[in-house]
Amino acid sequence: MHTTRYHVVPLDPDAHVFEVRCTIDDPDPAGQRFRLPTWIPGSYLIREFARQFVHVRAESNGTAISIAKEAKDVWRAAPAAGSVTVIARVYAFDLSVRTAYLDRTRAYFNGPSVFLAPEGREREPCTVELQPPSGSGFASWRVATTLESAGAGAHGFGVYRASDYDELIDHPVEMSDFALASFAAGEVRHEIAISGKQHADLERLARDLARVCQWQIDLFGGAPHSRPPFDRYLFQITAVGDGYGGLEHRSSTSLISRRDELPLPGRSEIDDGYLNLLGLASHEYFHSWNVKRIKPAAFMPYDLAREGYTRQLWAFEGMTSYYDDLALIRSGVINDARYLELLGRAITQVLRNPGRHVQSVGDSSFDAWIKFYRQDENSPNAVVSYYVKGSLVAAALDLTLRRSGRASLDDVLRILWQRYGRTGIGVPEGAIDAIVAELGGDAIGDFFARYVHGTDDAPLEMLLREFGIDYTLRAGVNGADRGGKPSSSPSPLSWLGTRVGKDLALQHVMTGSPAERAGLAARDVLVAVDGVRASIDSLDKLLTRTRAGERIAIHAFRRDELMCFDVTLAEAPLDTCFLTLQADPSHEAALRRQRWLHG
Ligand SMILES: [Zn+2]
């Protein structure tokens, strides 16, 4: 069988340019076509990676041959005998987990944005030779990737291999002077590689992640001798001043984290920042099963030339979002109060967006490509997050199954793993609904019609009460109050129905709100509220002392024109949630709560 041979060199770190070569033998006699993906699995937006291919040329047996573009993402080399090499210069300066980045501090890439696929040869094995940048200053660079070595030493430059193109592009590569830590979970070595300036307590991070990973391995594998579905795993983290992101891969994840979210030496508490990082790492690790191996049938195989449509992202992202935090409490990393705070915040996030009554999580999954990933000023009115509402639907499903006494969402996941994950068969549309109905029987009723394919709010208030948890709602203050715990600041008496940015521009105007009825629009810039110069603080204070039904004047610029709006304030909606353990739950509720949160 033929092998496709790639070669990657960070050619010019200061110009942010990689040179990537792709060589094949016995090319198509009609002229070999090469295609670049338009999207990367896990991030459902057409990104047109070919935009960053700044120069492409071709050679056959060392002699230049012509190569021409046939489509935005396709090149065809002139007919040639022997071998053909395509040599591309790729601009890489995107500080995200989705494409590629190169400067003097690090080189990073995801396969879909740099590796051309020779058409018709995607199933053939590949090798990749990784070369360090030339020049001084790079001697301390190493390689972090879960590509299999084909000669390269541990963390070394040299040759790696993949059994086909799909595998090749699912192992991002970090080349830099990163810090390294490791731990074992499920008898498998896990590594943490952190690039960027940071002073984190890596042992602490390794210790906490080990507990979370082991819990997830046991969930799917059945303790005590369960193993994960990979031989090694890598958490590749880029520490930055401000940023957030993660992308899952089959045996690694790339994360972007604020350096102040990494744990500090000598501190044992888990602050909000570190909790955020642990939740993100837990989320991406859970994807090793749920979406990387248990996959929607629509992704079997991925068609990276166009959108892949499924109504099931609410399950792949929503269930993962539910289990990311649940794994933290079930593994003992956080306590009950902390977990309930996180759940209360997720409920708050969903309650604040009227789009939850417009779009179902099934429809949000299907239209992720044009809506969830392309949000604008109207998104809160028209779009629901299949992540956050999906996590609440997953929680409600778990509690509904547990209350029936017949099963839990853990069982649903284990069945999905056995039927579709281990076997590598795609999950057909509707299969999850069927598994849940099979397990829950009458207790499930019209759950899917209402909460997944319909737009009803997940019935968490009622369910949580039966698990010994009280659900309290109050009116929240603009932006500052994320919910999750009792607030010390006074609740507003009235509501304007906008989100205001630091620059006093309206980011969103909510459907049916007083602001919308008065004619205010997104991007209007507040000048004065009730005759006084506008500030976020003064607006919040006004709403805490002014009652619903009162009228105020708002002056604002629309484009460059000053306008005046006569606003009649409405009652502040109860959109901010916190959850508390009932002090004296019934015996049954206490038992259910214990089993749910502590297994
Ligand atoms: Zn995810």
Short mmCIF file of C-alpha atoms in Angstrom, two decimals, residues 169-488:
data_model
loop_
_atom_site.label_atom_id
_atom_site.label_comp_id
_atom_site.label_asym_id
_atom_site.label_seq_id
_atom_site.Cartn_x
_atom_site.Cartn_y
_atom_site.Cartn_z
CA ILE A 169 -5.87 15.35 11.30
CA ASP A 170 -7.13 14.36 14.76
CA HIS A 171 -3.81 14.86 16.57
CA PRO A 172 -2.87 18.54 16.83
CA VAL A 173 0.83 19.28 17.26
CA GLU A 174 2.46 21.75 19.67
CA MET A 175 6.14 22.62 19.20
CA SER A 176 7.60 24.90 21.85
CA ASP A 177 9.40 25.09 25.19
CA PHE A 178 6.37 23.84 27.12
CA ALA A 179 6.20 22.70 30.76
CA LEU A 180 5.28 19.08 31.25
CA ALA A 181 3.51 17.05 33.94
CA SER A 182 2.00 13.59 33.91
CA PHE A 183 -0.30 11.27 35.81
CA ALA A 184 -1.82 7.83 35.40
CA ALA A 185 -5.54 7.12 35.08
CA GLY A 186 -6.96 3.75 34.02
CA GLU A 187 -3.35 2.55 33.93
CA VAL A 188 -2.70 4.88 31.01
CA ARG A 189 -0.18 7.73 30.96
CA HIS A 190 -1.74 11.18 30.71
CA GLU A 191 0.40 14.24 30.01
CA ILE A 192 -0.20 17.94 30.53
CA ALA A 193 1.90 20.24 28.30
CA ILE A 194 1.54 23.96 29.01
CA SER A 195 2.97 26.64 26.75
CA GLY A 196 2.93 30.35 27.47
CA LYS A 197 4.21 32.18 30.54
CA GLN A 198 2.78 30.69 33.73
CA HIS A 199 3.74 29.70 37.29
CA ALA A 200 1.17 27.01 37.91
CA ASP A 201 1.23 24.21 40.46
CA LEU A 202 1.33 21.45 37.85
CA GLU A 203 1.32 18.67 40.44
CA ARG A 204 -1.91 20.00 41.84
CA LEU A 205 -3.44 20.17 38.36
CA ALA A 206 -2.27 16.62 37.63
CA ARG A 207 -3.71 15.35 40.93
CA ASP A 208 -7.13 16.92 40.34
CA LEU A 209 -7.32 15.87 36.69
CA ALA A 210 -6.31 12.30 37.62
CA ARG A 211 -9.42 11.99 39.83
CA VAL A 212 -11.72 13.44 37.18
CA CYS A 213 -10.29 11.25 34.40
CA GLN A 214 -10.44 8.09 36.52
CA TRP A 215 -14.09 8.77 37.34
CA GLN A 216 -14.94 9.12 33.66
CA ILE A 217 -13.00 5.99 32.73
CA ASP A 218 -14.91 4.05 35.40
CA LEU A 219 -18.24 5.47 34.22
CA PHE A 220 -17.80 3.99 30.76
CA GLY A 221 -15.59 1.04 31.53
CA GLY A 222 -16.97 -0.39 34.74
CA ALA A 223 -14.58 -0.16 37.70
CA PRO A 224 -12.23 -1.43 39.07
CA HIS A 225 -10.09 -2.52 36.10
CA SER A 226 -11.43 -0.26 33.40
CA ARG A 227 -9.20 1.29 30.78
CA PRO A 228 -9.88 4.26 28.54
CA PRO A 229 -10.19 3.72 24.76
CA PHE A 230 -6.68 5.07 24.07
CA ASP A 231 -3.10 4.19 25.06
CA ARG A 232 -2.06 7.70 26.06
CA TYR A 233 -3.68 11.10 26.45
CA LEU A 234 -2.47 14.68 26.19
CA PHE A 235 -3.92 17.88 27.69
CA GLN A 236 -2.21 20.54 25.57
CA ILE A 237 -2.79 23.92 27.24
CA THR A 238 -1.84 27.37 26.03
CA ALA A 239 -1.76 29.88 28.90
CA VAL A 240 -2.70 33.44 27.90
CA GLY A 241 -3.66 36.70 29.60
CA ASP A 242 -7.23 36.55 28.39
CA GLY A 243 -8.87 33.78 26.40
CA TYR A 244 -10.85 30.58 26.65
CA GLY A 245 -11.42 27.61 24.41
CA GLY A 246 -11.11 23.89 23.97
CA LEU A 247 -11.37 21.34 21.22
CA GLU A 248 -11.64 17.58 21.63
CA HIS A 249 -9.61 14.97 19.78
CA ARG A 250 -9.47 11.17 19.96
CA SER A 251 -6.60 11.04 22.44
CA SER A 252 -5.83 14.66 23.24
CA THR A 253 -7.37 18.05 23.68
CA SER A 254 -6.15 21.56 22.99
CA LEU A 255 -7.16 24.13 25.60
CA ILE A 256 -6.67 27.87 25.86
CA SER A 257 -6.77 29.08 29.44
CA ARG A 258 -6.15 32.34 31.24
CA ARG A 259 -2.93 31.90 33.19
CA ASP A 260 -4.71 33.16 36.31
CA GLU A 261 -7.08 30.19 36.02
CA LEU A 262 -4.20 27.76 36.53
CA PRO A 263 -3.77 26.65 40.18
CA LEU A 264 -1.18 28.58 42.17
CA PRO A 265 1.44 26.80 44.32
CA GLY A 266 0.62 26.61 48.01
CA ARG A 267 -3.11 27.19 47.58
CA SER A 268 -5.59 24.44 48.22
CA GLU A 269 -8.93 26.11 47.49
CA ILE A 270 -10.57 25.98 44.06
CA ASP A 271 -11.41 29.51 42.99
CA ASP A 272 -13.86 30.32 40.18
CA GLY A 273 -11.07 30.56 37.60
CA TYR A 274 -9.53 27.17 38.39
CA LEU A 275 -13.01 25.65 38.56
CA ASN A 276 -13.58 26.99 35.04
CA LEU A 277 -10.39 25.31 33.79
CA LEU A 278 -11.20 21.99 35.49
CA GLY A 279 -14.69 22.07 33.97
CA LEU A 280 -13.23 22.72 30.51
CA ALA A 281 -10.65 19.93 30.80
CA SER A 282 -13.34 17.56 32.11
CA HIS A 283 -15.61 18.52 29.20
CA GLU A 284 -13.05 17.79 26.50
CA TYR A 285 -11.98 14.53 28.16
CA PHE A 286 -15.60 13.33 28.26
CA HIS A 287 -15.72 13.88 24.51
CA SER A 288 -13.12 11.08 24.16
CA TRP A 289 -16.18 8.85 24.44
CA ASN A 290 -19.12 11.12 23.65
CA VAL A 291 -18.59 12.45 20.08
CA LYS A 292 -15.10 11.15 19.27
CA ARG A 293 -16.16 7.49 19.47
CA ILE A 294 -19.92 7.59 20.05
CA LYS A 295 -20.58 9.69 16.93
CA PRO A 296 -23.67 10.89 15.09
CA ALA A 297 -24.25 8.77 11.96
CA ALA A 298 -24.05 12.06 10.02
CA PHE A 299 -20.32 12.18 10.88
CA MET A 300 -19.57 8.63 9.68
CA PRO A 301 -17.42 9.53 7.93
CA TYR A 302 -16.96 13.28 8.26
CA ASP A 303 -17.50 15.12 4.99
CA LEU A 304 -15.13 18.03 5.53
CA ALA A 305 -16.05 19.68 2.22
CA ARG A 306 -19.52 20.65 3.45
CA GLU A 307 -21.77 20.91 6.49
CA GLY A 308 -22.77 17.71 8.34
CA TYR A 309 -26.34 17.92 9.59
CA THR A 310 -27.59 16.30 12.80
CA ARG A 311 -30.24 17.15 15.39
CA GLN A 312 -28.21 15.38 18.05
CA LEU A 313 -25.57 17.94 19.07
CA TRP A 314 -27.72 18.69 22.14
CA ALA A 315 -26.79 15.15 23.29
CA PHE A 316 -23.14 15.20 22.22
CA GLU A 317 -22.48 18.69 23.59
CA GLY A 318 -25.31 19.01 26.13
CA MET A 319 -24.74 15.67 27.88
CA THR A 320 -21.00 16.40 27.83
CA SER A 321 -21.69 19.81 29.39
CA TYR A 322 -23.81 18.15 32.07
CA TYR A 323 -21.18 15.54 32.89
CA ASP A 324 -18.22 17.95 32.82
CA ASP A 325 -19.25 19.53 36.12
CA LEU A 326 -20.96 16.41 37.47
CA ALA A 327 -17.62 14.57 37.11
CA LEU A 328 -16.05 17.18 39.41
CA ILE A 329 -18.43 16.43 42.27
CA ARG A 330 -18.73 12.68 41.65
CA SER A 331 -14.94 12.40 41.70
CA GLY A 332 -14.76 14.40 44.94
CA VAL A 333 -12.90 17.41 43.52
CA ILE A 334 -15.69 19.85 44.50
CA ASN A 335 -18.45 19.73 47.13
CA ASP A 336 -22.26 19.87 46.90
CA ALA A 337 -22.54 23.63 47.33
CA ARG A 338 -20.02 24.30 44.57
CA TYR A 339 -21.78 21.95 42.19
CA LEU A 340 -25.18 23.51 42.87
CA GLU A 341 -23.65 26.92 42.19
CA LEU A 342 -22.53 25.75 38.74
CA LEU A 343 -25.92 24.23 37.97
CA GLY A 344 -27.68 27.40 39.17
CA ARG A 345 -25.52 29.47 36.83
CA ALA A 346 -26.36 27.25 33.84
CA ILE A 347 -30.09 27.59 34.64
CA THR A 348 -29.65 31.39 34.86
CA GLN A 349 -27.85 31.52 31.52
CA VAL A 350 -30.73 29.74 29.79
CA LEU A 351 -33.51 31.71 31.54
CA ARG A 352 -32.05 35.01 30.36
CA ASN A 353 -32.46 34.25 26.67
CA PRO A 354 -35.94 34.44 25.13
CA GLY A 355 -34.58 32.41 22.18
CA ARG A 356 -35.20 29.29 24.29
CA HIS A 357 -38.91 29.68 23.47
CA VAL A 358 -38.21 30.14 19.75
CA GLN A 359 -35.74 27.38 18.90
CA SER A 360 -35.53 23.81 20.22
CA VAL A 361 -32.17 22.24 21.09
CA GLY A 362 -32.77 19.78 18.23
CA ASP A 363 -33.18 22.65 15.75
CA SER A 364 -30.24 24.51 17.31
CA SER A 365 -28.11 21.41 16.66
CA PHE A 366 -29.19 21.23 13.02
CA ASP A 367 -28.59 24.93 12.37
CA ALA A 368 -25.36 25.20 14.41
CA TRP A 369 -23.54 26.03 11.17
CA ILE A 370 -25.49 29.20 10.49
CA LYS A 371 -26.82 30.20 13.92
CA PHE A 372 -25.05 29.01 17.07
CA TYR A 373 -21.59 29.52 15.52
CA ARG A 374 -22.57 32.82 13.90
CA GLN A 375 -24.17 34.80 16.68
CA ASP A 376 -25.23 38.39 16.30
CA GLU A 377 -27.23 41.01 18.17
CA ASN A 378 -30.48 39.06 17.70
CA SER A 379 -29.15 35.66 18.80
CA PRO A 380 -30.47 35.79 22.41
CA ASN A 381 -33.96 36.28 20.90
CA ALA A 382 -33.73 33.58 18.26
CA VAL A 383 -31.16 30.96 19.28
CA VAL A 384 -30.89 28.52 22.18
CA SER A 385 -27.55 27.02 23.16
CA TYR A 386 -27.51 23.26 22.61
CA TYR A 387 -24.64 23.28 25.09
CA VAL A 388 -26.26 25.02 28.04
CA LYS A 389 -29.92 24.15 27.52
CA GLY A 390 -28.68 20.76 26.34
CA SER A 391 -26.97 20.32 29.73
CA LEU A 392 -30.22 21.17 31.54
CA VAL A 393 -32.17 18.72 29.37
CA ALA A 394 -29.53 16.09 30.21
CA ALA A 395 -29.87 16.89 33.94
CA ALA A 396 -33.66 16.65 33.74
CA LEU A 397 -33.38 13.38 31.84
CA ASP A 398 -30.99 11.98 34.45
CA LEU A 399 -33.28 12.99 37.33
CA THR A 400 -36.38 11.67 35.52
CA LEU A 401 -34.71 8.29 34.97
CA ARG A 402 -33.38 8.18 38.54
CA ARG A 403 -36.78 9.10 40.00
CA SER A 404 -38.36 6.23 38.09
CA GLY A 405 -35.95 3.96 39.97
CA ARG A 406 -35.18 2.09 36.76
CA ALA A 407 -32.02 3.68 35.42
CA SER A 408 -29.95 6.84 35.11
CA LEU A 409 -28.28 8.81 32.34
CA ASP A 410 -25.09 6.85 33.20
CA ASP A 411 -26.88 3.76 31.84
CA VAL A 412 -27.86 5.60 28.65
CA LEU A 413 -24.24 6.54 28.06
CA ARG A 414 -22.99 3.03 28.75
CA ILE A 415 -25.52 1.62 26.25
CA LEU A 416 -24.45 4.21 23.67
CA TRP A 417 -20.85 3.24 24.31
CA GLN A 418 -21.52 -0.48 23.93
CA ARG A 419 -23.77 -0.21 20.86
CA TYR A 420 -22.16 2.62 18.94
CA GLY A 421 -18.84 3.59 20.54
CA ARG A 422 -17.09 0.23 20.80
CA THR A 423 -18.49 -0.89 17.46
CA GLY A 424 -17.74 2.33 15.56
CA ILE A 425 -21.31 2.47 14.20
CA GLY A 426 -22.75 5.99 13.91
CA VAL A 427 -25.69 6.91 16.17
CA PRO A 428 -28.74 7.29 13.88
CA GLU A 429 -31.07 10.25 14.39
CA GLY A 430 -33.64 9.28 17.03
CA ALA A 431 -31.57 6.44 18.51
CA ILE A 432 -30.97 8.23 21.81
CA ASP A 433 -34.70 8.92 22.22
CA ALA A 434 -35.30 5.20 21.66
CA ILE A 435 -32.69 4.06 24.22
CA VAL A 436 -34.12 6.39 26.84
CA ALA A 437 -37.67 5.19 26.14
CA GLU A 438 -36.45 1.61 26.43
CA LEU A 439 -34.90 2.30 29.84
CA GLY A 440 -37.42 4.72 31.31
CA GLY A 441 -40.69 3.35 29.93
CA ASP A 442 -43.74 5.36 30.99
CA ALA A 443 -41.65 7.73 33.10
CA ILE A 444 -40.29 9.32 29.90
CA GLY A 445 -43.69 10.13 28.35
CA ASP A 446 -43.45 13.17 26.08
CA PHE A 447 -40.04 14.28 27.43
CA PHE A 448 -38.33 14.43 24.02
CA ALA A 449 -41.27 16.09 22.27
CA ARG A 450 -41.37 18.84 24.89
CA TYR A 451 -37.76 19.53 25.85
CA VAL A 452 -35.61 18.34 22.91
CA HIS A 453 -37.80 18.84 19.83
CA GLY A 454 -40.02 21.43 21.53
CA THR A 455 -39.15 24.60 23.39
CA ASP A 456 -40.46 23.94 26.91
CA ASP A 457 -38.11 24.70 29.81
CA ALA A 458 -36.58 21.57 31.34
CA PRO A 459 -38.67 20.77 34.48
CA LEU A 460 -35.78 21.14 36.91
CA GLU A 461 -37.57 23.02 39.69
CA MET A 462 -40.00 20.13 40.22
CA LEU A 463 -37.35 17.43 39.78
CA LEU A 464 -34.74 19.01 42.04
CA ARG A 465 -37.29 19.33 44.87
CA GLU A 466 -37.68 15.55 44.76
CA PHE A 467 -33.91 15.26 45.13
CA GLY A 468 -33.83 17.42 48.26
CA ILE A 469 -32.77 20.62 46.52
CA ASP A 470 -34.61 23.96 46.63
CA TYR A 471 -34.76 26.09 43.49
CA THR A 472 -35.06 29.85 44.04
CA LEU A 473 -35.50 32.54 41.41
CA ARG A 474 -34.95 36.26 41.75
CA ALA A 475 -34.58 39.24 39.45
CA GLY A 476 -30.94 39.70 38.42
CA VAL A 477 -28.91 42.82 37.79
CA ASN A 478 -27.56 43.59 34.31
CA GLY A 479 -24.63 41.30 33.59
CA ALA A 480 -22.97 41.47 37.00
CA ASP A 481 -25.05 38.75 38.65
CA ARG A 482 -24.35 35.33 37.14
CA GLY A 483 -26.68 33.51 39.52
CA GLY A 484 -25.75 30.30 41.31
CA LYS A 485 -25.61 31.83 44.79
CA PRO A 486 -27.62 34.26 46.92
CA SER A 487 -26.79 37.85 46.00
CA SER A 488 -25.85 40.54 48.49
#
